[in-house]
mmCIF file of C-alpha atoms in Angstrom:
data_model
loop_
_atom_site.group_PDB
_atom_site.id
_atom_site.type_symbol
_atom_site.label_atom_id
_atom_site.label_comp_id
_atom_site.label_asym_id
_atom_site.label_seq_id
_atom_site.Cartn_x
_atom_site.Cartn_y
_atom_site.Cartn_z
ATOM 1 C CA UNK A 809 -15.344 -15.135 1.578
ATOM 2 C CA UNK A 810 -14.173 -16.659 4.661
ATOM 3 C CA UNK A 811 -15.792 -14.324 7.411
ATOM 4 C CA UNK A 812 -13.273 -12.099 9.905
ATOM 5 C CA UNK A 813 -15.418 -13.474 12.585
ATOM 6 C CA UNK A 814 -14.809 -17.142 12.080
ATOM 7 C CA UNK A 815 -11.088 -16.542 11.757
ATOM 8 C CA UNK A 816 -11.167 -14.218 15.167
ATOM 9 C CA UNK A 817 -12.411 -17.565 16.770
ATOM 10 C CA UNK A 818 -9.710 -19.572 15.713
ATOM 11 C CA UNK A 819 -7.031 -16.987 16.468
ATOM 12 C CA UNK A 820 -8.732 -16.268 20.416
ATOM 13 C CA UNK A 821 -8.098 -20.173 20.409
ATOM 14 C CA UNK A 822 -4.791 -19.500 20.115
ATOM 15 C CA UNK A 823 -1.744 -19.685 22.764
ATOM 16 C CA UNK A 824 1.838 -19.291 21.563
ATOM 17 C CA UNK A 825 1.503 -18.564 18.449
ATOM 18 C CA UNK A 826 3.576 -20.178 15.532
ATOM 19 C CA UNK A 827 4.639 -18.532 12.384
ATOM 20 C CA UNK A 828 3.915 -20.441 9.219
ATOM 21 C CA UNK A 829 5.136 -19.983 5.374
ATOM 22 C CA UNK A 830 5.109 -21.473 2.213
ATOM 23 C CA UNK A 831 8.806 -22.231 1.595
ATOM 24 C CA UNK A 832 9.333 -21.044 -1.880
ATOM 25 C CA UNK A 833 12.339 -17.997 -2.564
ATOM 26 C CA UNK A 834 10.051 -15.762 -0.215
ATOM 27 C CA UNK A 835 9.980 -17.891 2.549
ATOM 28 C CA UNK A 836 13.979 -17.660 3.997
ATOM 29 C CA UNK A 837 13.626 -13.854 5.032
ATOM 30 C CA UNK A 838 10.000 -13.885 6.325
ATOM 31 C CA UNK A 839 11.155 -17.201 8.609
ATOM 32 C CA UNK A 840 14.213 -15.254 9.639
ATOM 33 C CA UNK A 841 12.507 -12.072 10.735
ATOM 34 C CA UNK A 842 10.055 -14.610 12.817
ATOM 35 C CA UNK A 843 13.084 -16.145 14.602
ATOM 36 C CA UNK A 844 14.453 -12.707 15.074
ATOM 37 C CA UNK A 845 10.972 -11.772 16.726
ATOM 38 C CA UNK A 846 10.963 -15.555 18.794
ATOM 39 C CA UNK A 847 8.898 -17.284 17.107
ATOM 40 C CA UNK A 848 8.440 -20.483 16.358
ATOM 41 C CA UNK A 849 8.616 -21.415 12.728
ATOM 42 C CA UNK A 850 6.949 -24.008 10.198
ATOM 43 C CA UNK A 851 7.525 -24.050 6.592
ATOM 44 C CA UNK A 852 5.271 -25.783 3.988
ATOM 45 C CA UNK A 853 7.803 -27.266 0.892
ATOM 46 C CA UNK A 854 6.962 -28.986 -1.822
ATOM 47 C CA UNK A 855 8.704 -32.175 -1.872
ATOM 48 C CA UNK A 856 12.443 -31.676 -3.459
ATOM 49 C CA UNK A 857 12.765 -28.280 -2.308
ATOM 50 C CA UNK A 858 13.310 -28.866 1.692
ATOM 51 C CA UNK A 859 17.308 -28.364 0.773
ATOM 52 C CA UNK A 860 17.417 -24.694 1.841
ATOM 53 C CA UNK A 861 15.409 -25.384 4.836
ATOM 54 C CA UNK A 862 17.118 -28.241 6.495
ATOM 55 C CA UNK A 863 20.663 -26.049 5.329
ATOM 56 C CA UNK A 864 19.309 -23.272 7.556
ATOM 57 C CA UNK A 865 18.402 -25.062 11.005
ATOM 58 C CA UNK A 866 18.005 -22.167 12.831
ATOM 59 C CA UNK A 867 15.131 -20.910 10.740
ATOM 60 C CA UNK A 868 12.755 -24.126 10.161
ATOM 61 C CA UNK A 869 11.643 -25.509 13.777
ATOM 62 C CA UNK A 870 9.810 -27.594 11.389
ATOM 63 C CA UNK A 871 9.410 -28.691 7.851
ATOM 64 C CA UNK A 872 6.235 -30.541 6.769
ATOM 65 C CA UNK A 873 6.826 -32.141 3.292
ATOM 66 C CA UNK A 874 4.215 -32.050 1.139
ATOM 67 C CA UNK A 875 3.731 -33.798 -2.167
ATOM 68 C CA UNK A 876 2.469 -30.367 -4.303
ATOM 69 C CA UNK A 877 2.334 -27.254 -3.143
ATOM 70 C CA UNK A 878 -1.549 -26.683 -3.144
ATOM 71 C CA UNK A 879 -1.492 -29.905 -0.373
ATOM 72 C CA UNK A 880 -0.685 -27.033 1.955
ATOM 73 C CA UNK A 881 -4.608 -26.472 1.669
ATOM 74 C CA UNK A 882 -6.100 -30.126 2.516
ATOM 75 C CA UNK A 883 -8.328 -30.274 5.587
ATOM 76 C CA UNK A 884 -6.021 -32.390 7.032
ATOM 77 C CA UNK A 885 -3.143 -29.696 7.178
ATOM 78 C CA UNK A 886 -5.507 -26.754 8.081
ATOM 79 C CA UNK A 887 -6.593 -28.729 10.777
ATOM 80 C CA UNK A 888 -2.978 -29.151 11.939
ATOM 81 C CA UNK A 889 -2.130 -25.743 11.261
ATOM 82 C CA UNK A 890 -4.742 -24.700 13.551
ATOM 83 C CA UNK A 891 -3.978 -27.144 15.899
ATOM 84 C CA UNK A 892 -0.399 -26.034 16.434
ATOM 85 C CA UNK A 893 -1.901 -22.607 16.431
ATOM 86 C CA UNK A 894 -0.379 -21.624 13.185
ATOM 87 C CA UNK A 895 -0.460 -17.546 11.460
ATOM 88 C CA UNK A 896 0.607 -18.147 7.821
ATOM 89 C CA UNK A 897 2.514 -15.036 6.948
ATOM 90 C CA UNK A 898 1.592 -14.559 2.738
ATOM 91 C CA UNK A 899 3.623 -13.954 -0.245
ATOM 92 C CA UNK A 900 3.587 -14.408 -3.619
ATOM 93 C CA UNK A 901 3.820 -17.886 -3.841
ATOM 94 C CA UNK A 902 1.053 -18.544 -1.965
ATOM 95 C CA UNK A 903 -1.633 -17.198 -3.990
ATOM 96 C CA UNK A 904 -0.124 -18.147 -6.918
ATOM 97 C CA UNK A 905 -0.164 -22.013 -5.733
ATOM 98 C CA UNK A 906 -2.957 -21.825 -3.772
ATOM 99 C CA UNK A 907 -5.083 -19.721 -5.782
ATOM 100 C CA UNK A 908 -7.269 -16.462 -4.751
ATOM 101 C CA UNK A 909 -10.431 -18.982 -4.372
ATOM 102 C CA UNK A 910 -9.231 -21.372 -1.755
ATOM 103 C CA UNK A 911 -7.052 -18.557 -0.266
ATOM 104 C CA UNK A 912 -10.665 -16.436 0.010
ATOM 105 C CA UNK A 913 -13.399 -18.984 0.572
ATOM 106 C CA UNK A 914 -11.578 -22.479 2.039
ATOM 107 C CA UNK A 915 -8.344 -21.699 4.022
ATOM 108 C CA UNK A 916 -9.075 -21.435 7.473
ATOM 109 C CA UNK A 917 -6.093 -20.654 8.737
ATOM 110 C CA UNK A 918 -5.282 -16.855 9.907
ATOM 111 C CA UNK A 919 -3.261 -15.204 7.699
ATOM 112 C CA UNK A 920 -1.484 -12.331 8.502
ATOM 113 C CA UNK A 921 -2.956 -9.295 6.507
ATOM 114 C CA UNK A 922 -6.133 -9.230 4.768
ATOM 115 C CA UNK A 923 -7.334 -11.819 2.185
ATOM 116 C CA UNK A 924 -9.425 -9.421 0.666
ATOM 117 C CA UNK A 925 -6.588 -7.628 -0.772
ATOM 118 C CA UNK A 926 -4.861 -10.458 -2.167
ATOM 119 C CA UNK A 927 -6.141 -9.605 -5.934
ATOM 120 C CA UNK A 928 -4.682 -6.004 -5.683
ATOM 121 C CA UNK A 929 -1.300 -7.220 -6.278
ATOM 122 C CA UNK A 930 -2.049 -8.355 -10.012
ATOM 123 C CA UNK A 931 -0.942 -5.673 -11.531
ATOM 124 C CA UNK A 932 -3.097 -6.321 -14.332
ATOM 125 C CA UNK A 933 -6.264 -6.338 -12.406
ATOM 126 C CA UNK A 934 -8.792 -3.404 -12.540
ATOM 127 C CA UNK A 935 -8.646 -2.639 -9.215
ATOM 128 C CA UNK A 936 -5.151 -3.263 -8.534
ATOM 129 C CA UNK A 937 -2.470 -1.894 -5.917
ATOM 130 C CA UNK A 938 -2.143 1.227 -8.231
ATOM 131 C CA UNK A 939 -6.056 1.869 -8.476
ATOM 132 C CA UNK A 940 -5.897 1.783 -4.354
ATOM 133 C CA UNK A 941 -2.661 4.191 -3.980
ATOM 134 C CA UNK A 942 -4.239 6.273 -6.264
ATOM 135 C CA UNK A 943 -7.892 6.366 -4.453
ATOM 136 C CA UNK A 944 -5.962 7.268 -1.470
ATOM 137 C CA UNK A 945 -4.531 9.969 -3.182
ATOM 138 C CA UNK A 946 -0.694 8.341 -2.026
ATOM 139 C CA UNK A 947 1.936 9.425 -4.543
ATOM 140 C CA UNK A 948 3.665 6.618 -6.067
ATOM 141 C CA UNK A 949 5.896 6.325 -9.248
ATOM 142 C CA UNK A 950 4.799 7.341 -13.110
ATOM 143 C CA UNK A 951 3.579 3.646 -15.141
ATOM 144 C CA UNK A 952 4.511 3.590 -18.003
ATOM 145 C CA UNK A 953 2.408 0.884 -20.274
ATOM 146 C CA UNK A 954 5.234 1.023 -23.309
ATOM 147 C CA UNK A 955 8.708 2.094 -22.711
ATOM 148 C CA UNK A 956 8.867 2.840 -26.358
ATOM 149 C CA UNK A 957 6.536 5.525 -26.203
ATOM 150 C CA UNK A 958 8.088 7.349 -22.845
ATOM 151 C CA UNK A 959 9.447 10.920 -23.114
ATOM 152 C CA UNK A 960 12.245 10.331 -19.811
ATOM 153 C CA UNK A 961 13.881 7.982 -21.261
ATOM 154 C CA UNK A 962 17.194 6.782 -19.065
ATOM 155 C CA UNK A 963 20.779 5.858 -20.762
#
């Protein structure tokens, strides 16, 4: 695991910072709220799905191209990410592409949130989003692991 301390060097390096996403469905609203806050924006695409990007100048200061998805991760790119003093804002997409590994033990870029938690989200994980609300004693809707077998069923 990628130590807080070594990413709480790179971010003190840091000036004005830049907001950077993966530009899959996610990527649109979390680069609009970014704008709306005055940031500057980068998105990461996966060549062939710019489109929405370049449609939507106002959002994308800049679009880097990249051949596949999981290029996002190549020294090269963290280096310029860092360079242009880049906070990747995470969704979905971006541990699904880049995988919980590289996201935990090889990405040095900060990320906004905590990598650590990153595995909660599968909802099929032991220790999963539902494990934590419930360790924390926060209320949070009935699952339900068959609908067949419910009692409140809804017309």
């Amino acid at each position: 695991m990628i130590s807080s301390s070594e990413i709480k060097k790179i971010v003190n390096g840091y000036s004005d910072v830049k907001i950077g996403v993966m530009g899959s469905h996610s990527a649109l609203e979390v680069m609009d709220g970014a704008k709306d806050e005055n940031f500057q924006t980068l998105v990461y695409c996966q060549k062939g799905r710019e489109g929405p990007y370049q449609r939507f100048g106002r959002i994308a200061d800049e679009i880097v191209v990249l051949n596949k998805f999981k290029d996002m991760a190549s020294a090269k790119n963290q280096k310029a990410m860092r360079d242009s003093n880049v906070i990747i804002v995470p969704h979905r997409s971006l541990t699904v592409y880049l995988g919980y590994k590289t996201l935990e033990n090889s990405f040095k870029v900060p990320i906004f949130g905590n990598r650590k938690l990153f595995q909660a989200e599968e909802r099929t994980a032991k220790r999963n989003q539902y494990f934590l609300l419930e360790k924390a004693r926060i209320k949070f809707p009935k699952l339900f692991k068959d609908p067949k077998t419910s009692t409140n069923h809804v017309l």
